[in-house]
Short mmCIF file of C-alpha atoms in Angstrom, two decimals:
data_model
loop_
_atom_site.label_atom_id
_atom_site.label_comp_id
_atom_site.label_asym_id
_atom_site.label_seq_id
_atom_site.Cartn_x
_atom_site.Cartn_y
_atom_site.Cartn_z
CA MET A 1 0.00 0.00 0.00
CA GLN A 2 3.02 2.25 0.28
CA GLU A 3 3.08 2.73 -3.50
CA TYR A 4 -0.42 4.25 -3.34
CA TRP A 5 0.65 6.79 -0.74
CA ILE A 6 3.76 7.62 -2.78
CA ARG A 7 1.58 8.30 -5.82
CA TRP A 8 -0.90 10.38 -3.82
CA GLU A 9 1.85 12.40 -2.12
CA ASN A 10 3.57 12.98 -5.46
CA TRP A 11 0.31 14.36 -6.87
CA MET A 12 -0.03 16.64 -3.83
CA LYS A 13 3.57 17.85 -4.18
CA GLN A 14 2.85 18.85 -7.76
CA TYR A 15 -0.65 20.33 -7.44
CA ALA A 16 -1.40 21.03 -3.77
CA PRO A 17 1.70 20.91 -1.53
CA GLY A 18 -0.22 22.38 1.40
CA LEU A 19 -2.25 19.18 1.66
CA LEU A 20 0.84 17.26 2.76
CA SER A 21 0.67 19.07 6.10
CA ILE A 22 -2.78 17.65 6.90
CA LEU A 23 -1.68 14.01 6.58
CA GLN A 24 -1.45 12.27 9.94
CA PRO A 25 1.33 9.89 10.96
CA GLY A 26 0.51 6.20 10.66
CA ALA A 27 -2.12 4.59 12.88
CA SER A 28 -0.81 2.41 15.67
CA PHE A 29 -1.52 -1.30 15.82
CA GLU A 30 -3.33 -0.66 19.11
CA ALA A 31 -5.65 1.97 17.58
CA VAL A 32 -6.66 -0.34 14.74
CA ALA A 33 -7.10 -3.28 17.13
CA SER A 34 -9.32 -1.11 19.35
CA LEU A 35 -11.52 -0.22 16.36
CA GLU A 36 -11.77 -3.90 15.36
CA LYS A 37 -12.78 -4.79 18.92
CA LEU A 38 -15.42 -2.05 18.89
CA ILE A 39 -17.02 -3.21 15.64
CA GLY A 40 -16.52 -6.91 16.39
CA ALA A 41 -14.92 -7.64 13.02
CA THR A 42 -11.57 -7.71 11.24
CA LEU A 43 -10.81 -4.83 8.89
CA PRO A 44 -9.32 -5.58 5.44
CA LYS A 45 -5.54 -6.07 5.34
CA SER A 46 -5.23 -3.40 2.64
CA PHE A 47 -7.00 -0.86 4.86
CA LYS A 48 -4.72 -1.63 7.80
CA ALA A 49 -1.58 -1.44 5.65
CA PHE A 50 -2.75 1.87 4.14
CA TYR A 51 -3.53 3.40 7.53
CA ALA A 52 -0.21 2.20 9.00
CA ILE A 53 1.43 4.79 6.71
CA HIS A 54 -1.00 7.70 7.22
CA ASN A 55 -3.86 7.68 9.69
CA GLY A 56 -6.12 9.69 7.42
CA GLN A 57 -6.04 13.46 7.68
CA VAL A 58 -6.37 16.03 10.44
CA LYS A 59 -9.74 17.72 10.68
CA ALA A 60 -9.59 20.51 8.15
CA ARG A 61 -11.84 22.52 5.88
CA THR A 62 -10.25 20.84 2.87
CA GLY A 63 -10.77 17.18 2.04
CA LEU A 64 -8.54 14.64 0.33
CA VAL A 65 -11.32 12.57 -1.27
CA ASP A 66 -13.59 14.58 -3.57
CA ALA A 67 -13.83 17.36 -0.93
CA ASP A 68 -14.53 14.82 1.83
CA GLN A 69 -12.13 14.14 4.65
CA LEU A 70 -10.22 10.87 4.77
CA LEU A 71 -11.17 9.96 8.34
CA SER A 72 -8.58 9.05 10.96
CA ILE A 73 -9.14 5.97 13.14
CA ALA A 74 -10.36 8.28 15.93
CA ASP A 75 -12.80 10.00 13.56
CA ILE A 76 -13.99 6.65 12.17
CA THR A 77 -14.71 5.60 15.76
CA THR A 78 -16.57 8.85 16.47
CA GLN A 79 -18.71 8.54 13.34
CA TRP A 80 -19.44 4.87 14.05
CA HIS A 81 -20.59 5.79 17.59
CA HIS A 82 -22.76 8.58 16.16
CA TRP A 83 -24.58 6.14 13.84
CA LYS A 84 -24.80 3.50 16.61
CA ASP A 85 -26.36 6.03 19.00
CA LEU A 86 -28.95 6.92 16.35
CA ALA A 87 -29.75 3.24 15.81
CA ASP A 88 -29.98 2.58 19.55
CA SER A 89 -32.46 5.44 19.95
CA ASP A 90 -34.70 3.90 17.25
CA THR A 91 -34.04 6.72 14.77
CA PHE A 92 -34.14 4.18 11.95
CA THR A 93 -37.56 2.76 12.82
CA TYR A 94 -41.09 3.99 12.15
CA ASN A 95 -44.13 2.47 13.89
CA ASP A 96 -41.81 -0.25 15.26
CA GLU A 97 -40.78 -1.20 11.71
CA PRO A 98 -37.23 -0.68 10.42
CA ILE A 99 -36.73 2.09 7.88
CA LEU A 100 -35.12 0.45 4.85
CA SER A 101 -32.69 1.79 2.31
CA ALA A 102 -32.77 1.33 -1.47
CA PRO A 103 -29.46 -0.41 -2.09
CA ASP A 104 -27.64 -1.65 -5.14
CA THR A 105 -27.60 -5.43 -5.51
CA GLY A 106 -25.02 -6.77 -3.07
CA ILE A 107 -25.81 -4.35 -0.21
CA LYS A 108 -28.24 -5.12 2.60
CA ASN A 109 -31.31 -2.89 2.75
CA ASP A 110 -30.57 -1.57 6.23
CA TRP A 111 -30.68 2.19 6.71
CA TRP A 112 -27.46 1.72 8.69
CA ASN A 113 -25.50 -1.39 9.61
CA PRO A 114 -22.92 -1.59 12.43
CA LEU A 115 -20.56 -3.29 9.98
CA TRP A 116 -20.60 -0.35 7.57
CA ILE A 117 -17.37 1.36 8.63
CA PRO A 118 -17.12 5.04 7.57
CA ILE A 119 -13.79 5.98 5.97
CA THR A 120 -14.65 9.39 4.51
CA GLY A 121 -16.93 12.14 5.75
CA ASP A 122 -18.32 15.39 4.39
CA GLY A 123 -19.22 16.84 7.80
CA PHE A 124 -22.94 16.47 7.11
CA GLY A 125 -23.42 12.76 7.88
CA ASN A 126 -22.53 11.32 4.47
CA HIS A 127 -19.80 8.73 4.06
CA LEU A 128 -18.05 6.13 2.01
CA CYS A 129 -17.96 2.95 4.09
CA ILE A 130 -16.23 -0.40 4.13
CA ASP A 131 -19.09 -2.91 4.06
CA LEU A 132 -18.19 -5.91 6.21
CA ASP A 133 -21.72 -7.36 6.12
CA PRO A 134 -22.80 -7.46 2.46
CA ALA A 135 -25.87 -9.06 0.98
CA PRO A 136 -25.25 -12.54 -0.54
CA GLU A 137 -24.51 -11.06 -3.98
CA GLY A 138 -21.98 -8.61 -2.52
CA LYS A 139 -18.40 -8.93 -1.34
CA SER A 140 -17.13 -8.34 2.18
CA GLY A 141 -14.91 -5.27 2.16
CA GLN A 142 -16.70 -3.56 -0.72
CA ILE A 143 -16.88 0.24 -0.57
CA ILE A 144 -20.39 1.68 -0.43
CA THR A 145 -22.11 5.04 -0.07
CA LEU A 146 -24.04 5.97 3.08
CA TRP A 147 -26.20 9.11 2.97
CA HIS A 148 -27.93 10.41 6.08
CA ASP A 149 -31.04 11.61 4.22
CA ASP A 150 -31.12 9.56 1.02
CA PRO A 151 -32.11 5.87 0.92
CA HIS A 152 -29.87 4.93 -2.01
CA ARG A 153 -26.79 2.85 -1.14
CA ALA A 154 -24.35 2.28 -4.02
CA ILE A 155 -21.31 0.05 -4.46
CA VAL A 156 -18.35 2.28 -5.36
CA ALA A 157 -15.64 -0.41 -5.52
CA PRO A 158 -15.33 -4.15 -4.77
CA SER A 159 -12.59 -3.58 -2.17
CA PHE A 160 -10.65 -0.89 -0.30
CA GLU A 161 -7.57 -1.46 -2.46
CA GLU A 162 -9.59 -1.22 -5.69
CA TRP A 163 -11.19 1.99 -4.44
CA ILE A 164 -7.82 3.60 -3.68
CA LYS A 165 -6.36 2.42 -6.98
CA ASP A 166 -9.33 3.74 -8.97
CA TYR A 167 -9.25 7.08 -7.15
CA LEU A 168 -5.52 7.57 -7.74
CA ASN A 169 -5.83 6.58 -11.40
CA ALA A 170 -8.54 9.23 -11.84
CA LEU A 171 -6.46 11.76 -9.92
CA GLU A 172 -3.40 11.19 -12.11
CA LYS A 173 -5.55 11.23 -15.27
CA GLY A 174 -6.69 14.76 -14.42
CA ASP A 175 -10.28 14.00 -13.40
CA TYR A 176 -9.69 15.77 -10.08
CA ILE A 177 -8.28 19.20 -9.28
CA PHE A 178 -7.27 21.07 -6.15
CA VAL A 179 -9.57 23.89 -5.07
CA LYS A 180 -8.36 25.83 -2.04
CA LYS A 181 -11.82 26.11 -0.49
CA TRP A 182 -12.65 22.38 -0.66
CA GLY A 183 -9.46 20.40 -1.31
CA ILE A 184 -9.36 17.72 -3.99
CA VAL A 185 -12.60 17.78 -6.02
CA HIS A 186 -13.86 16.18 -9.20
CA LYS A 187 -13.26 18.61 -12.06
CA ASP A 188 -16.78 18.19 -13.48
CA THR A 189 -18.43 18.83 -10.11
CA PHE A 190 -16.41 21.99 -9.64
CA LEU A 191 -17.08 23.28 -13.15
CA ASN A 192 -20.82 22.55 -12.87
CA TYR A 193 -20.98 24.21 -9.47
CA ASN A 194 -19.32 27.35 -10.82
CA ASP A 195 -21.43 27.66 -14.00
#
């Protein structure tokens, strides 16, 4: 996973050197083990290897992943607790019936699942998650969307490593640009927003 960070850092050096200062040092074995104990599951090896190099980013206005923050282990834990507290207070039920999502094939139709581990965040309750409890047609470790106010759940990539690889390929191809206000954003989104 080191090669992915080298590629990402090289892109930052060329287009947005200030972003290098928001990268955190690697996550400790203990921090990752504590998260795995909390969720009651083992995280993908690729995720752990990636986070051993940089533990996401510091909280900042700018995001590393299409304007969203790449969450640290501590922030992943905080977001997981936030969703768990909402579930425990029956936020995702109506008339004693569970509120269901509208997922792509391969994702369970839960509104939230304790084995959906948030890895990015936009600050408004929307995330990309590692799905460790897929539907039978899905794959454990797939990356999915989780929106706080939209029922659709989409598969973004079949694994954490594939997600990182696809994102870096798009970054290097020029699909993403650095915008001081938001960080790294998709070029089309930025251009459409500014029309």
